[in-house]
Coordinates of N, CA and C in Angstrom, one line a residue:
X1 N 64.4 87.1 107.4 CA 65.8 86.6 107.5 C 66.6 87.7 108.2
X2 N 67.4 87.4 109.2 CA 68.2 88.5 109.8 C 69.6 88.3 109.4
X3 N 70.4 89.3 109.7 CA 71.8 89.3 109.2 C 72.7 88.2 109.8
X4 N 72.3 87.7 111.0 CA 73.0 86.6 111.6 C 73.0 85.3 110.8
X5 N 72.0 85.2 109.9 CA 71.8 83.9 109.2 C 72.5 83.9 107.9
X6 N 73.1 85.0 107.5 CA 73.8 85.1 106.2 C 75.1 84.3 106.3
X7 N 75.4 83.5 105.3 CA 76.7 82.8 105.2 C 77.7 83.6 104.4
X8 N 78.5 84.4 105.1 CA 79.5 85.2 104.5 C 80.8 84.5 104.3
X9 N 81.4 84.8 103.2 CA 82.8 84.3 103.0 C 83.7 85.1 103.8
X10 N 84.8 84.5 104.3 CA 85.8 85.2 105.1 C 86.5 86.3 104.3
X11 N 86.9 87.4 104.9 CA 87.6 88.4 104.2 C 89.1 88.0 104.1
X12 N 89.6 87.9 102.9 CA 91.0 87.6 102.7 C 91.7 88.9 102.4
X13 N 92.7 89.3 103.2 CA 93.5 90.5 103.0 C 94.7 90.1 102.3
X14 N 95.3 91.1 101.5 CA 96.6 91.0 101.0 C 97.4 92.2 101.5
X15 N 98.5 91.9 102.1 CA 99.4 93.0 102.6 C 100.7 92.9 101.8
X16 N 101.1 94.0 101.2 CA 102.3 94.1 100.4 C 103.4 94.9 101.1
X17 N 104.6 94.4 101.0 CA 105.7 95.2 101.7 C 107.0 94.6 101.3
X18 N 108.0 95.0 102.2 CA 109.4 94.5 102.0 C 109.9 94.1 103.4
X19 N 110.8 93.1 103.4 CA 111.4 92.6 104.6 C 112.9 92.5 104.4
X20 N 113.6 92.5 105.6 CA 115.0 92.3 105.6 C 115.3 91.2 106.6
X21 N 116.4 90.4 106.3 CA 116.7 89.3 107.1 C 117.5 89.7 108.3
X22 N 118.2 90.9 108.3 CA 118.9 91.4 109.4 C 118.7 92.9 109.5
X23 N 118.9 93.5 110.7 CA 118.7 94.9 111.0 C 119.7 95.8 110.2
X24 N 120.9 95.3 109.9 CA 121.9 96.2 109.3 C 121.8 96.1 107.8
X25 N 120.9 95.4 107.2 CA 120.8 95.3 105.8 C 120.5 96.6 105.1
X26 N 121.0 96.7 103.8 CA 120.7 97.9 103.1 C 119.4 97.8 102.3
X27 N 118.9 99.0 101.8 CA 117.6 98.9 101.1 C 117.6 98.0 99.9
X28 N 118.8 97.8 99.3 CA 118.9 96.9 98.2 C 118.8 95.4 98.5
X29 N 118.9 95.1 99.8 CA 118.7 93.7 100.3 C 117.3 93.4 100.6
X30 N 116.4 94.3 100.3 CA 115.0 94.0 100.7 C 114.4 92.9 99.8
X31 N 113.5 92.1 100.5 CA 112.8 91.0 99.8 C 111.3 91.5 99.8
X32 N 110.7 91.5 98.6 CA 109.3 91.9 98.4 C 108.4 90.7 98.9
X33 N 107.4 91.0 99.7 CA 106.5 90.0 100.2 C 105.0 90.4 99.9
X34 N 104.2 89.4 99.7 CA 102.8 89.6 99.7 C 102.2 88.6 100.7
X35 N 101.5 89.1 101.7 CA 100.9 88.2 102.7 C 99.4 88.1 102.5
X36 N 98.9 86.9 102.5 CA 97.5 86.7 102.4 C 97.0 86.1 103.7
X37 N 95.9 86.6 104.2 CA 95.4 86.1 105.5 C 94.0 86.6 105.7
X38 N 93.3 85.9 106.6 CA 92.0 86.4 107.1 C 92.1 87.1 108.4
X39 N 91.3 88.2 108.5 CA 91.3 89.0 109.8 C 90.0 89.7 109.8
X40 N 89.6 90.1 111.1 CA 88.4 90.9 111.2 C 88.5 92.3 110.7
X41 N 89.7 92.9 110.6 CA 89.8 94.3 110.2 C 91.3 94.5 109.7
X42 N 91.5 95.7 109.2 CA 92.8 96.1 108.7 C 93.9 96.0 109.7
X43 N 93.6 96.6 110.9 CA 94.6 96.6 112.0 C 95.0 95.2 112.4
X44 N 94.1 94.3 112.5 CA 94.4 92.9 112.9 C 95.2 92.3 111.8
X45 N 94.9 92.5 110.5 CA 95.6 92.0 109.4 C 97.1 92.4 109.5
X46 N 97.3 93.7 109.7 CA 98.7 94.2 109.8 C 99.4 93.6 111.0
X47 N 98.8 93.5 112.2 CA 99.4 92.9 113.3 C 99.8 91.4 113.1
X48 N 98.8 90.7 112.5 CA 99.1 89.3 112.3 C 100.2 89.1 111.2
X49 N 100.3 90.0 110.2 CA 101.3 89.9 109.2 C 102.7 90.1 109.9
X50 N 102.8 91.2 110.7 CA 104.1 91.5 111.4 C 104.5 90.4 112.3
X51 N 103.5 89.8 113.0 CA 103.9 88.7 113.9 C 104.4 87.5 113.1
X52 N 103.8 87.2 112.0 CA 104.2 86.0 111.2 C 105.6 86.3 110.6
X53 N 105.8 87.5 110.1 CA 107.1 87.8 109.6 C 108.2 87.7 110.6
X54 N 107.9 88.1 111.8 CA 108.9 88.0 112.9 C 109.1 86.6 113.3
X55 N 108.1 85.8 113.3 CA 108.2 84.3 113.6 C 109.0 83.6 112.6
X56 N 109.0 84.1 111.3 CA 109.8 83.5 110.3 C 111.3 84.0 110.2
X57 N 111.6 84.9 111.2 CA 113.0 85.3 111.3 C 113.4 86.6 110.6
X58 N 112.4 87.3 110.1 CA 112.7 88.6 109.4 C 112.9 89.6 110.5
X59 N 114.0 90.4 110.4 CA 114.4 91.4 111.4 C 113.6 92.7 111.2
X60 N 113.4 93.1 110.0 CA 112.8 94.4 109.7 C 111.7 94.2 108.7
X61 N 110.6 95.0 108.7 CA 109.6 94.9 107.7 C 109.0 96.3 107.5
X62 N 108.7 96.6 106.3 CA 108.0 97.8 105.9 C 106.7 97.4 105.1
X63 N 105.6 97.7 105.6 CA 104.3 97.3 104.9 C 103.8 98.5 104.1
X64 N 103.6 98.4 102.8 CA 103.2 99.5 102.0 C 101.8 99.6 101.6
X65 N 101.1 98.5 101.4 CA 99.7 98.5 101.0 C 98.9 97.4 101.6
X66 N 97.7 97.6 101.8 CA 96.8 96.5 102.3 C 95.5 96.6 101.4
X67 N 95.0 95.5 101.1 CA 93.7 95.4 100.3 C 93.0 94.2 100.6
X68 N 91.8 94.0 100.0 CA 91.0 92.8 100.2 C 90.9 92.1 98.9
X69 N 91.2 90.8 98.9 CA 91.1 90.0 97.7 C 89.6 89.9 97.2
X70 N 89.4 90.0 95.9 CA 88.1 89.9 95.4 C 87.9 88.5 94.8
X71 N 87.8 87.5 95.7 CA 87.7 86.1 95.2 C 89.0 85.4 95.1
X72 N 89.0 84.2 94.7 CA 90.2 83.4 94.5 C 91.0 83.9 93.3
X73 N 92.3 84.1 93.5 CA 93.1 84.6 92.4 C 93.3 83.6 91.2
X74 N 93.5 84.1 90.0 CA 93.8 83.3 88.9 C 95.2 83.0 88.7
X75 N 96.1 83.8 89.3 CA 97.5 83.6 89.2 C 97.9 82.4 90.0
X76 N 98.6 81.4 89.5 CA 99.0 80.2 90.2 C 99.9 80.5 91.4
X77 N 100.6 81.6 91.4 CA 101.5 82.0 92.5 C 100.7 82.1 93.8
X78 N 99.5 82.5 93.7 CA 98.7 82.8 94.9 C 97.7 81.7 95.2
X79 N 97.5 80.7 94.4 CA 96.4 79.7 94.6 C 96.6 79.0 96.0
X80 N 97.8 78.5 96.2 CA 98.1 77.8 97.5 C 98.0 78.8 98.7
X81 N 98.5 80.0 98.5 CA 98.5 81.0 99.6 C 97.1 81.4 99.9
X82 N 96.2 81.5 98.9 CA 94.8 81.8 99.2 C 94.1 80.8 100.0
X83 N 94.4 79.5 99.6 CA 93.8 78.4 100.4 C 94.3 78.4 101.8
X84 N 95.6 78.6 102.0 CA 96.2 78.7 103.3 C 95.6 79.8 104.1
X85 N 95.3 80.9 103.5 CA 94.7 82.0 104.2 C 93.3 81.7 104.7
X86 N 92.5 81.0 103.8 CA 91.2 80.5 104.1 C 91.2 79.5 105.3
X87 N 92.3 78.8 105.5 CA 92.4 77.9 106.5 C 92.8 78.5 107.9
X88 N 93.1 79.8 107.8 CA 93.4 80.6 109.0 C 94.9 80.8 109.2
X89 N 95.7 80.5 108.2 CA 97.1 80.8 108.3 C 97.5 82.1 107.7
X90 N 98.6 82.6 108.0 CA 99.2 83.8 107.3 C 100.1 83.2 106.2
X91 N 99.8 83.4 105.0 CA 100.6 82.8 103.9 C 101.5 84.0 103.3
X92 N 102.8 83.7 103.4 CA 103.8 84.7 102.9 C 104.3 84.3 101.6
X93 N 104.2 85.1 100.5 CA 104.8 84.8 99.2 C 105.9 85.8 99.1
X94 N 107.1 85.3 98.8 CA 108.3 86.1 98.7 C 108.7 86.2 97.2
X95 N 109.2 87.4 96.9 CA 109.7 87.6 95.5 C 111.2 88.1 95.6
X96 N 112.1 87.3 95.0 CA 113.5 87.7 95.1 C 113.9 88.0 93.6
X97 N 114.9 88.9 93.5 CA 115.4 89.2 92.2 C 116.4 88.2 91.7

């Protein structure tokens, strides 16, 4: 059996950061985000996340962490986002105070 025959699950990245709706917003106006998406590597995951945030109208973004999901999450907040990511979308979960 060669490596080309293995059925590998897609890698789902989680990118954590903060976004602002306008360029003049103060740090206190930040919205925490978690982005779930599939990508071939970290760089592509960051690029796709930034493109998606821009398309959703966010003016500024600071990305703090990136990691790989270890299977489907148990937290119901992420269940739909995880499925969206597996479908090829960039799923953005926002947290507001």
